[in-house]
Amino acid sequence: MVNIKEYTHLMKAAIEDFRRNKVRTALTSLGIMIGVMSVVLLIALGLGLKNYIEDQFNSMGANLVMIMPGSGISGGTGAGMVGGAEFDERDVNSLIRIPNVKYVIPVFFKAAGVEAGGEKKNSYIMGVNEDYFRLMNKELIGGEEFTKSDVAAGTKVTVLGYALADNLFENPTDAVGKTVRLENLRVKVIGVMEKTGDNEGDNAVILPYKATYGSLNPKKTFWSLYIGVESKDQVTNVKEGVEETLLKRYKEDDFSVTDQTDLLSTVNQIFNIVNSVLIAIGSISLLVGGIGIMNIMYATVTERTKEVGIRRAVGATQRDILLQFLTESLILSVFGGVLGLIFASLIVLVVRIFFPAAINLLSVLITFGISSAIGVFFGVFPARRAARLTPIEAIRYE
Amino acid sequence: MFYMIKLENVFKSYILGDEEVVAVKDVSLTIKEKEFIGIMGTSGSGKSTLMHLIGLLEQPSKGKIYLDGKDISKLTDNELSKIRNKTVGFVFQSFNLINRFTVFENILLPTKYSKELLKFDPKAKAEDLLKRFGIYERRNFFPNKISGGQQQRVAIVRALIMGPKIILADEPTGNLDSKTGEEILDILGNLNREFGVTVILVTHEHDIAAKTKRQIYIKDGQLVERYL
């Protein structure tokens, strides 16, 4: 039965002591401060990275269903160019008939070199249709997109990614109107995309999929198919429809149908693991800080042995003494924890200029939880030593 | 209840290395309410141990101690602490004030450990006692900034703040010059006379013990008829 009055007295006494020993208090709390700061920062950066990736996914639209060969990303087995179904125009035509499907984008994907004016750069060929630009949700910085009739006719035109255009030409917008060569294929640049921030998008050679038929894509197949759904709520229904349609032609293991939430949950799983490992590493500094507190508390107990004796003589119980020292270590570590949180917040404020790092309620709660747990855990051993001193031995101690 | 303290065949021994040292040997003693008694003995005679036993700072190895009607040999730490807080006040040779607290804070210390609601205002009572013992002006000083006599008065006020029935004074004049010592002894005598507090004075000096109304002598842990 700790009554409030008794406890406020203990707190006041402890804080008074810290004011008398400012340097020692500051140094002891420093350990916890650094520990809490590193843990909170790691959580904040992890959260930021997660937010960043979620934003990237969302910029591609939440109404997207992706069809890949193989049993899929979330299935864990090798998704990619090897094995599984090879989609073609027949699939595009049958998928577009599914209710609530807004568009189907066939994606032919190949890494290839691209040449212009003697310069050769690595690029990613994307054979798609005009709906790809709607999916990307990005603007052109020059020129124009290719049209439905370009796609139907297989016109040899392309829109280049920003970095690629910048590398091949003096100004990225200079690319418009020039001709580039992809292996044996010569295509005319009609537009340049704005920066997308990812390597594949910025180094893309986007062209009508029919233009790739020939030496680039002799089998006239696609690596994957992107389906735009009219609204988010229909994604599940459309996925079912897609599976039904494709199962008429392919075996179950030959393709996978995923949407953004599936991908996100996979990414989130990975992040949770990485984050836990980072936090575990950060916690080592918390442990060291806790040992620092224990050390100081042992010194304090020795220093105050006589005082413990005096207090016992005037009526303090073992529990009173235990609580007194426990309160001190608790305040020391919570004080360190709060300082750590403040410093971490300041750093996060600066980092936010570049990166969406975030401190959430959880990190605040963890801070208080962990730092008080450390205070109690590492304080209890010295405090018990103090409480178990016999009054007479303590009072005779010089 | 005609006695305040009663010891029945009390033994206290310690283990020192692998040897058992008997500090108090078969002591039986009755101290009445409102007595002013002196316990005399040389250093190492066991007089301090006897005082610690009476003051509940230690438990006897054997035998029974009754304090204010209660058998204290079977009490828990909490119960012993409560009696020390409420019933017993200590005055030590080396004052035993906490140097990082002011005089006033030292005096209020026992009130912080009271497990019952106090029937008085601690600050008002402390101020009143400080004035009565002429150290009110020193209340915000730290103990090491005032004289020995003043420190011992502070210790006496601290012992009195909870309104104890017994004051245990262990060589209270040992660190003081004889004039100041006299003053402290007068204060203790007054406490007994005016407040009706049982005062137990432990000393090795005959003329100090002579101030008390009854003297008992202890030698090698045992009570003796006369101190030699």
XYZ file of C-alpha atoms in Angstrom:
626
model
C 0.000 0.000 0.000
C 1.933 2.912 -1.333
C 0.017 6.029 -0.551
C 0.372 9.042 -2.784
C 1.733 11.287 -0.056
C 4.465 8.821 0.828
C 5.398 8.537 -2.798
C 5.496 12.250 -3.527
C 7.785 12.569 -0.535
C 10.096 9.916 -1.984
C 10.075 11.599 -5.389
C 10.794 15.009 -3.900
C 13.646 13.624 -1.824
C 15.140 11.836 -4.829
C 14.943 14.929 -7.023
C 16.511 17.003 -4.229
C 19.420 14.551 -4.167
C 19.883 14.783 -7.900
C 20.060 18.545 -7.643
C 22.867 18.154 -5.134
C 24.714 15.770 -7.497
C 24.053 17.327 -10.877
C 27.101 15.983 -12.707
C 26.703 12.445 -11.445
C 22.998 12.424 -12.241
C 23.607 13.727 -15.756
C 26.341 11.202 -16.492
C 24.306 8.300 -15.162
C 21.273 9.284 -17.190
C 23.442 9.755 -20.267
C 23.761 6.001 -20.749
C 20.008 5.491 -20.729
C 19.582 8.592 -22.839
C 21.822 7.246 -25.593
C 20.144 3.854 -25.452
C 16.633 5.241 -25.660
C 17.674 7.680 -28.337
C 19.114 4.950 -30.542
C 16.091 2.684 -30.096
C 13.612 5.487 -30.796
C 15.620 6.648 -33.802
C 15.774 3.152 -35.230
C 12.030 2.742 -34.800
C 11.471 6.156 -36.386
C 13.689 5.383 -39.354
C 12.131 1.966 -39.806
C 8.677 3.499 -39.745
C 9.838 6.143 -42.195
C 11.168 3.547 -44.589
C 7.909 1.657 -44.349
C 5.900 4.813 -45.027
C 8.147 5.632 -47.944
C 7.628 2.242 -49.521
C 3.894 2.338 -48.907
C 3.781 5.732 -50.622
C 5.630 4.293 -53.591
C 3.124 1.474 -53.819
C 0.191 3.797 -53.477
C 1.511 6.068 -56.206
C 1.048 3.106 -58.540
C -2.584 3.028 -57.567
C -4.346 0.766 -55.154
C -6.696 -0.466 -57.881
C -4.033 -2.539 -59.558
C -4.038 -6.305 -60.013
C -0.832 -7.902 -61.271
C -0.532 -11.206 -63.048
C 2.861 -12.840 -62.961
C 4.145 -16.136 -64.221
C 5.008 -18.769 -61.618
C 3.371 -19.183 -58.258
C 4.073 -15.626 -57.328
C 5.930 -13.259 -55.060
C 3.869 -13.886 -51.986
C 4.121 -17.625 -52.613
C 7.835 -17.356 -52.137
C 8.928 -19.498 -55.073
C 10.770 -18.017 -58.028
C 8.681 -15.441 -59.752
C 10.274 -14.120 -62.854
C 11.115 -14.867 -66.399
C 11.803 -18.508 -65.822
C 9.031 -21.068 -65.840
C 5.287 -20.595 -65.706
C 2.898 -19.154 -68.162
C 3.878 -16.940 -71.055
C 0.992 -14.556 -71.599
C -0.060 -13.291 -75.012
C -2.711 -11.125 -76.707
C -5.347 -13.794 -76.309
C -5.128 -13.354 -72.546
C -5.418 -9.589 -72.873
C -8.548 -9.968 -74.948
C -10.200 -12.404 -72.569
C -9.277 -10.466 -69.410
C -10.700 -7.166 -70.670
C -14.131 -8.805 -70.760
C -14.175 -9.394 -66.999
C -16.670 -7.008 -65.331
C -15.220 -3.877 -63.658
C -11.896 -4.183 -65.445
C -10.989 -0.756 -66.728
C -7.944 -1.698 -68.737
C -5.401 -4.477 -69.199
C -1.761 -3.608 -69.798
C 0.437 -6.288 -71.328
C 4.024 -5.852 -70.158
C 6.921 -7.110 -72.204
C 10.035 -6.566 -70.125
C 13.639 -6.980 -71.136
C 16.941 -5.509 -70.048
C 18.816 -4.301 -73.116
C 21.351 -1.760 -74.244
C 20.159 1.394 -75.971
C 22.308 3.479 -78.357
C 22.066 7.071 -79.502
C 24.762 9.136 -81.214
C 27.481 6.606 -80.396
C 26.556 6.433 -76.661
C 25.366 3.103 -75.333
C 23.535 2.772 -72.008
C 21.793 0.001 -70.141
C 18.041 0.243 -70.142
C 14.858 -1.616 -69.443
C 12.576 -2.174 -72.404
C 8.918 -1.953 -71.493
C 6.556 -3.050 -74.250
C 3.151 -1.814 -73.031
C 0.011 -0.107 -74.251
C -1.187 3.481 -73.857
C -2.907 2.690 -70.539
C 0.508 2.267 -68.940
C 0.775 6.063 -68.670
C -2.461 6.154 -66.666
C -1.091 3.523 -64.361
C 2.233 5.279 -63.830
C 0.540 8.453 -62.730
C 3.505 10.526 -63.954
C 3.797 13.495 -66.279
C 6.018 13.901 -69.302
C 8.599 16.651 -69.166
C 8.701 16.881 -72.963
C 7.001 15.513 -76.066
C 3.939 13.320 -75.866
C 2.723 9.831 -75.026
C 2.070 7.268 -77.731
C -1.607 6.655 -78.527
C -3.994 3.775 -78.933
C -3.509 3.828 -82.666
C 0.287 3.771 -82.247
C -0.164 0.657 -80.120
C -2.532 -0.955 -82.621
C -0.201 -0.223 -85.504
C 2.982 -1.090 -83.624
C 4.496 2.283 -84.507
C 8.222 2.400 -83.724
C 8.072 5.276 -81.203
C 9.198 5.465 -77.573
C 8.986 7.461 -74.356
C 12.276 7.432 -72.430
C 12.842 7.438 -68.699
C 14.318 10.635 -67.301
C 17.756 9.315 -66.338
C 18.207 7.493 -69.606
C 17.340 10.584 -71.664
C 19.641 12.627 -69.481
C 22.527 10.185 -69.990
C 22.123 9.847 -73.727
C 21.554 13.514 -74.535
C 22.828 16.832 -73.244
C 19.404 17.855 -71.987
C 16.785 15.214 -71.288
C 14.259 17.086 -73.435
C 16.705 17.083 -76.366
C 15.804 13.424 -76.829
C 12.414 14.245 -78.310
C 12.539 13.787 -82.092
C 15.822 11.832 -82.018
C 16.201 8.187 -82.965
C 17.601 5.530 -80.640
C 18.618 1.946 -81.423
C 17.557 -1.098 -79.407
C 19.555 -4.036 -80.689
C 18.395 -4.069 -84.366
C 15.362 -1.901 -83.832
C 15.393 1.848 -84.539
C 12.735 3.831 -82.708
C 11.882 7.504 -82.612
C 11.742 9.250 -79.224
C 8.447 11.112 -78.895
C 8.466 11.868 -75.181
C 10.468 11.930 -71.907
C 9.023 10.973 -68.521
C 9.535 12.961 -65.356
C 11.665 11.390 -62.629
C 10.024 8.404 -60.967
C 12.662 7.750 -58.318
C 13.107 4.061 -59.087
C 15.876 2.664 -61.235
C 13.663 0.750 -63.658
C 11.302 3.627 -64.299
C 14.075 6.169 -64.832
C 15.961 3.946 -67.250
C 12.922 2.711 -69.156
C 12.419 2.609 -72.911
C 8.627 2.566 -73.064
C 7.183 1.573 -76.410
C 3.999 0.058 -77.896
C 4.120 -3.672 -77.225
C 3.524 -4.505 -80.884
C 6.682 -2.605 -81.779
C 8.662 -5.226 -79.819
C 7.356 -8.067 -81.980
C 10.196 -9.181 -84.162
C 13.744 -9.650 -83.014
C 13.140 -8.307 -79.442
C 10.079 -10.452 -78.779
C 9.862 -13.167 -81.444
C 7.344 -15.267 -79.481
C 4.992 -12.291 -79.044
C 4.574 -13.008 -75.357
C 4.443 -10.860 -72.210
C 6.192 -11.205 -68.887
C 3.235 -9.920 -66.921
C -0.161 -8.303 -67.209
C -1.362 -5.308 -65.200
C -5.082 -4.871 -64.724
C -6.672 -1.566 -63.775
C -9.846 -2.055 -61.729
C -12.591 0.552 -61.650
C -12.606 0.913 -57.893
C -10.738 -0.435 -54.898
C -13.721 -2.407 -53.581
C -13.856 -4.489 -56.740
C -10.249 -5.673 -56.555
C -11.145 -8.945 -54.831
C -13.920 -9.758 -57.298
C -11.718 -8.951 -60.251
C -8.931 -11.159 -58.862
C -11.374 -14.048 -58.697
C -12.535 -13.358 -62.245
C -8.946 -13.217 -63.466
C -8.078 -16.533 -61.858
C -11.168 -18.166 -63.310
C -10.350 -16.890 -66.787
C -6.691 -17.851 -66.704
C -7.340 -21.326 -65.281
C -9.105 -22.194 -68.539
C -5.729 -21.920 -70.232
C -3.015 -22.406 -67.611
C -2.333 -24.608 -64.641
C -2.715 -23.157 -61.154
C 1.030 -23.006 -60.477
C 1.833 -21.321 -63.786
C 0.614 -17.866 -62.814
C -0.124 -15.786 -59.762
C -2.542 -12.947 -59.260
C -1.563 -10.350 -56.693
C -2.631 -6.883 -55.745
C -0.894 -4.120 -53.838
C -2.054 -5.315 -50.423
C -0.460 -8.716 -50.988
C 2.796 -7.107 -51.990
C 2.663 -4.637 -49.165
C 2.133 -7.300 -46.572
C 5.158 -9.184 -47.881
C 7.244 -6.036 -47.769
C 5.940 -5.261 -44.301
C 6.896 -8.702 -43.073
C 10.440 -8.171 -44.263
C 10.556 -4.762 -42.646
C 9.301 -6.026 -39.343
C 12.129 -8.539 -39.217
C 14.779 -5.990 -40.206
C 13.360 -3.534 -37.696
C 13.361 -6.043 -34.861
C 16.990 -6.879 -35.506
C 17.948 -3.191 -35.532
C 16.052 -2.536 -32.325
C 17.683 -5.532 -30.679
C 21.078 -4.054 -31.550
C 19.996 -0.659 -30.227
C 18.850 -2.285 -27.015
C 22.414 -3.286 -26.202
C 23.176 0.345 -25.446
C 20.121 0.401 -23.177
C 21.523 -2.573 -21.329
C 24.860 -0.829 -20.891
C 23.034 2.258 -19.614
C 21.149 0.114 -17.129
C 24.380 -1.359 -15.815
C 25.661 2.197 -15.392
C 22.665 2.984 -13.231
C 23.179 -0.143 -11.167
C 26.797 0.805 -10.636
C 25.946 4.286 -9.409
C 23.174 2.967 -7.202
C 25.572 0.532 -5.527
C 27.946 3.422 -4.903
C 25.084 5.496 -3.524
C 24.018 2.710 -1.189
C 27.549 2.353 0.166
C 27.882 6.102 0.525
C 24.608 6.302 2.433
C 24.960 3.224 4.594
C 25.039 5.323 7.746
C 22.038 7.278 6.553
C 20.152 4.027 6.013
C 20.958 3.133 9.621
C 19.697 6.493 10.877
C 16.501 6.174 8.873
C 15.932 2.660 10.176
C 16.511 3.867 13.755
C 13.827 6.540 13.414
C 11.309 4.073 12.026
C 11.912 3.341 8.343
C 10.953 -0.204 7.374
C 12.947 -2.343 4.951
C 10.297 -1.545 2.392
C 10.712 2.211 2.956
C 14.435 1.914 2.264
C 13.859 -0.316 -0.767
C 11.363 2.158 -2.199
C 13.675 5.088 -1.549
C 16.507 3.653 -3.627
C 14.180 2.180 -6.223
C 12.572 5.592 -6.699
C 15.984 7.105 -7.288
C 16.986 4.599 -9.937
C 13.558 4.825 -11.532
C 13.730 8.604 -11.761
C 17.301 8.441 -13.073
C 16.365 6.115 -15.895
C 13.050 7.737 -16.778
C 14.833 11.096 -16.807
C 17.388 9.614 -19.206
C 14.581 8.104 -21.245
C 12.741 11.394 -21.608
C 15.949 13.190 -22.587
C 16.637 10.454 -25.132
C 13.157 10.858 -26.536
C 13.588 14.629 -26.809
C 16.928 14.309 -28.606
C 15.583 11.599 -30.899
C 12.612 13.841 -31.755
C 14.932 16.703 -32.635
C 17.007 14.454 -34.880
C 13.857 13.065 -36.498
C 12.673 16.632 -37.171
C 15.887 17.250 -39.095
C 15.789 13.892 -40.875
C 12.226 14.529 -42.011
C 13.519 17.129 -44.426
C 14.951 14.264 -46.464
C 13.020 11.235 -45.365
C 9.570 10.569 -43.863
C 10.867 9.292 -40.477
C 8.194 9.256 -37.794
C 7.831 8.947 -34.025
C 4.540 7.370 -33.095
C 2.755 6.801 -29.814
C 4.208 3.314 -29.697
C 7.789 4.600 -29.530
C 6.842 6.976 -26.725
C 5.209 4.166 -24.779
C 8.150 1.872 -25.433
C 10.487 4.588 -24.182
C 8.681 4.943 -20.888
C 8.105 1.231 -20.567
C 11.699 0.258 -21.246
C 13.331 3.003 -19.243
C 11.180 2.382 -16.190
C 11.728 -1.347 -16.518
C 15.470 -0.722 -16.613
C 15.257 1.579 -13.612
C 13.405 -1.025 -11.590
C 15.400 -4.009 -12.808
C 18.849 -2.525 -12.294
C 17.780 -0.576 -9.222
C 16.346 -3.477 -7.336
C 19.660 -5.176 -6.551
C 21.328 -2.170 -4.924
C 18.062 -1.214 -3.240
C 17.714 -4.685 -1.774
C 21.228 -4.504 -0.449
C 20.347 -1.246 1.298
C 17.085 -2.594 2.679
C 18.730 -5.704 4.090
C 21.378 -3.839 6.059
C 20.797 -4.373 9.736
C 20.125 -1.041 11.436
C 23.015 -1.428 13.841
C 25.646 -2.347 11.272
C 24.442 0.474 9.077
C 24.451 3.122 11.756
C 27.968 2.176 12.887
C 29.306 2.386 9.332
C 31.770 5.210 8.831
C 1.141 -1.657 33.423
C 3.761 -0.865 35.990
C 6.793 -1.533 33.832
C 7.845 0.105 30.605
C 10.520 -2.369 29.652
C 11.105 -5.887 30.933
C 13.965 -8.181 29.925
C 13.794 -11.860 30.829
C 16.977 -13.926 30.614
C 18.127 -12.125 27.494
C 21.178 -13.316 25.559
C 22.759 -11.714 22.535
C 25.639 -13.309 20.707
C 27.435 -12.603 17.468
C 29.467 -14.734 15.178
C 32.857 -13.086 14.710
C 34.930 -15.143 12.296
C 34.263 -18.648 13.569
C 34.004 -17.574 17.188
C 30.788 -16.884 19.002
C 30.988 -13.719 21.064
C 28.385 -13.333 23.786
C 27.740 -9.619 24.230
C 24.774 -9.872 26.603
C 24.517 -12.823 28.931
C 21.358 -13.773 30.790
C 20.179 -10.254 31.583
C 16.892 -9.779 33.399
C 15.840 -6.226 34.062
C 12.725 -4.182 34.642
C 12.485 -0.480 33.871
C 9.415 1.318 35.159
C 7.399 3.951 33.446
C 8.851 7.484 33.760
C 12.136 6.241 35.170
C 15.426 8.054 34.610
C 17.931 5.250 34.633
C 21.634 5.017 33.898
C 23.274 1.955 32.381
C 26.969 1.982 33.224
C 29.805 -0.064 31.903
C 33.200 0.164 30.264
C 33.632 -0.036 26.530
C 33.027 -3.600 25.397
C 30.938 -4.367 28.483
C 27.840 -4.941 26.363
C 26.045 -1.762 27.446
C 25.529 -0.537 23.894
C 24.214 -3.918 22.810
C 21.822 -3.836 25.743
C 20.628 -0.427 24.614
C 20.173 -1.616 21.032
C 18.107 -4.534 22.299
C 15.905 -2.214 24.352
C 15.679 0.149 21.382
C 14.599 -2.668 19.038
C 17.557 -2.106 16.771
C 18.534 -5.705 17.376
C 16.693 -8.861 18.304
C 17.875 -11.032 21.208
C 19.395 -14.442 20.455
C 17.526 -15.873 23.407
C 15.139 -14.601 26.053
C 12.205 -12.251 26.008
C 11.855 -8.481 25.863
C 8.575 -6.774 26.717
C 8.135 -3.198 25.699
C 5.068 -1.291 26.767
C 3.330 -4.614 27.390
C 4.279 -6.237 24.074
C 6.613 -9.184 23.574
C 8.878 -7.780 20.918
C 11.038 -10.827 20.348
C 8.500 -12.222 17.906
C 7.661 -9.082 15.930
C 8.321 -8.600 12.222
C 10.549 -5.909 10.789
C 7.514 -3.770 9.958
C 6.161 -3.965 13.486
C 9.560 -3.253 15.037
C 10.039 -0.261 12.743
C 6.648 1.052 13.725
C 7.470 0.859 17.452
C 10.868 2.499 16.893
C 9.093 5.261 15.020
C 6.347 5.872 17.544
C 7.606 4.812 20.952
C 11.397 5.126 21.023
C 13.659 8.109 20.446
C 17.421 7.721 20.039
C 20.167 10.138 20.995
C 23.632 9.005 19.939
C 27.162 9.977 20.911
C 27.973 11.018 17.347
C 24.580 12.759 16.904
C 23.817 10.765 13.742
C 22.209 13.583 11.839
C 22.025 13.353 8.041
C 24.475 15.949 6.800
C 22.865 16.546 3.430
C 19.599 17.549 5.119
C 18.985 20.783 6.979
C 18.281 20.829 10.708
C 14.582 21.177 9.971
C 14.552 18.278 7.482
C 16.419 16.083 9.955
C 13.846 16.790 12.627
C 10.936 15.983 10.308
C 12.481 12.690 9.161
C 10.682 10.408 11.682
C 7.298 11.908 10.720
C 7.832 10.735 7.132
C 7.916 7.146 8.308
C 4.781 7.239 10.419
C 2.384 4.571 9.225
C -0.524 6.226 10.974
C -2.128 9.581 10.469
C -0.222 12.065 12.619
C -2.225 13.677 15.385
C -0.172 16.862 15.152
C 1.122 19.237 12.496
C 4.755 18.123 12.055
C 6.084 21.512 10.980
C 4.358 23.429 13.763
C 5.547 20.918 16.337
C 9.099 20.992 14.980
C 9.153 24.786 15.155
C 7.800 24.731 18.667
C 10.450 22.241 19.833
C 13.215 24.148 18.032
C 12.226 27.309 19.901
C 12.018 25.488 23.212
C 15.574 24.165 22.805
C 16.961 27.457 21.520
C 17.963 26.332 18.050
C 15.132 27.837 16.005
C 17.562 30.258 14.327
C 19.611 27.299 13.122
C 16.706 25.466 11.475
C 17.884 26.012 7.889
C 21.532 25.192 8.610
C 23.176 21.948 7.674
C 24.316 19.910 10.699
C 28.036 20.315 9.984
C 27.651 24.105 10.158
C 26.488 24.183 13.782
C 28.235 23.340 17.061
C 28.278 19.903 18.688
C 25.941 21.017 21.470
C 23.517 22.365 18.908
C 23.722 19.164 16.882
C 22.892 17.121 19.958
C 19.900 19.372 20.665
C 18.734 18.775 17.095
C 19.100 15.043 17.709
C 17.029 15.370 20.894
C 14.316 17.307 19.065
C 14.313 14.631 16.360
C 13.932 11.982 19.070
C 11.006 13.925 20.572
C 9.041 14.829 17.460
C 6.913 11.665 17.445
C 6.152 12.011 21.168
C 7.993 8.861 22.334
C 7.582 7.094 25.660
C 11.253 6.184 25.858
C 14.414 8.131 25.079
C 17.561 6.056 24.671
C 20.709 8.116 24.976
C 23.981 6.348 24.148
C 26.904 8.370 25.570
C 25.127 11.599 24.591
C 27.883 13.766 26.081
C 30.809 11.759 24.722
C 31.613 14.183 21.927
C 30.931 17.358 23.902
C 32.919 19.518 26.313
C 31.844 19.204 29.935
C 29.839 22.435 30.042
C 27.808 21.539 26.959
C 27.551 17.986 28.255
C 25.979 19.318 31.445
C 23.411 21.219 29.423
C 22.466 18.132 27.450
C 22.126 16.120 30.661
C 19.897 18.842 32.114
C 17.712 18.661 29.027
C 17.395 14.881 29.381
C 16.569 15.277 33.091
C 13.905 17.827 32.256
C 12.359 15.545 29.649
C 11.963 12.928 32.330
C 10.618 15.349 34.928
C 8.392 17.558 32.819
C 7.263 15.258 30.029
C 7.248 11.999 31.949
C 9.417 10.325 29.328
C 11.345 7.222 30.374
C 14.999 8.154 29.830
C 17.703 5.511 29.608
C 21.197 6.939 29.681
C 24.126 4.748 28.682
C 27.520 5.962 29.834
C 30.885 4.898 31.185
C 31.310 7.954 33.429
C 30.315 7.792 37.083
C 29.466 11.470 37.494
C 27.199 11.387 34.470
C 25.429 8.250 35.651
C 25.078 9.975 39.029
C 22.616 12.441 37.437
C 20.148 9.599 36.955
C 17.804 8.319 39.650
C 18.861 4.676 39.396
C 21.964 3.062 38.042
C 22.598 -0.439 36.841
C 26.002 -1.831 36.070
C 27.013 -4.173 33.322
C 30.282 -6.066 33.010
C 31.179 -8.735 30.445
C 27.581 -8.790 29.305
C 26.130 -9.435 32.741
C 24.477 -7.192 35.271
C 26.590 -6.809 38.391
C 25.748 -5.553 41.852
C 28.229 -2.726 41.782
C 30.445 -1.259 39.193
C 34.085 -1.348 40.140
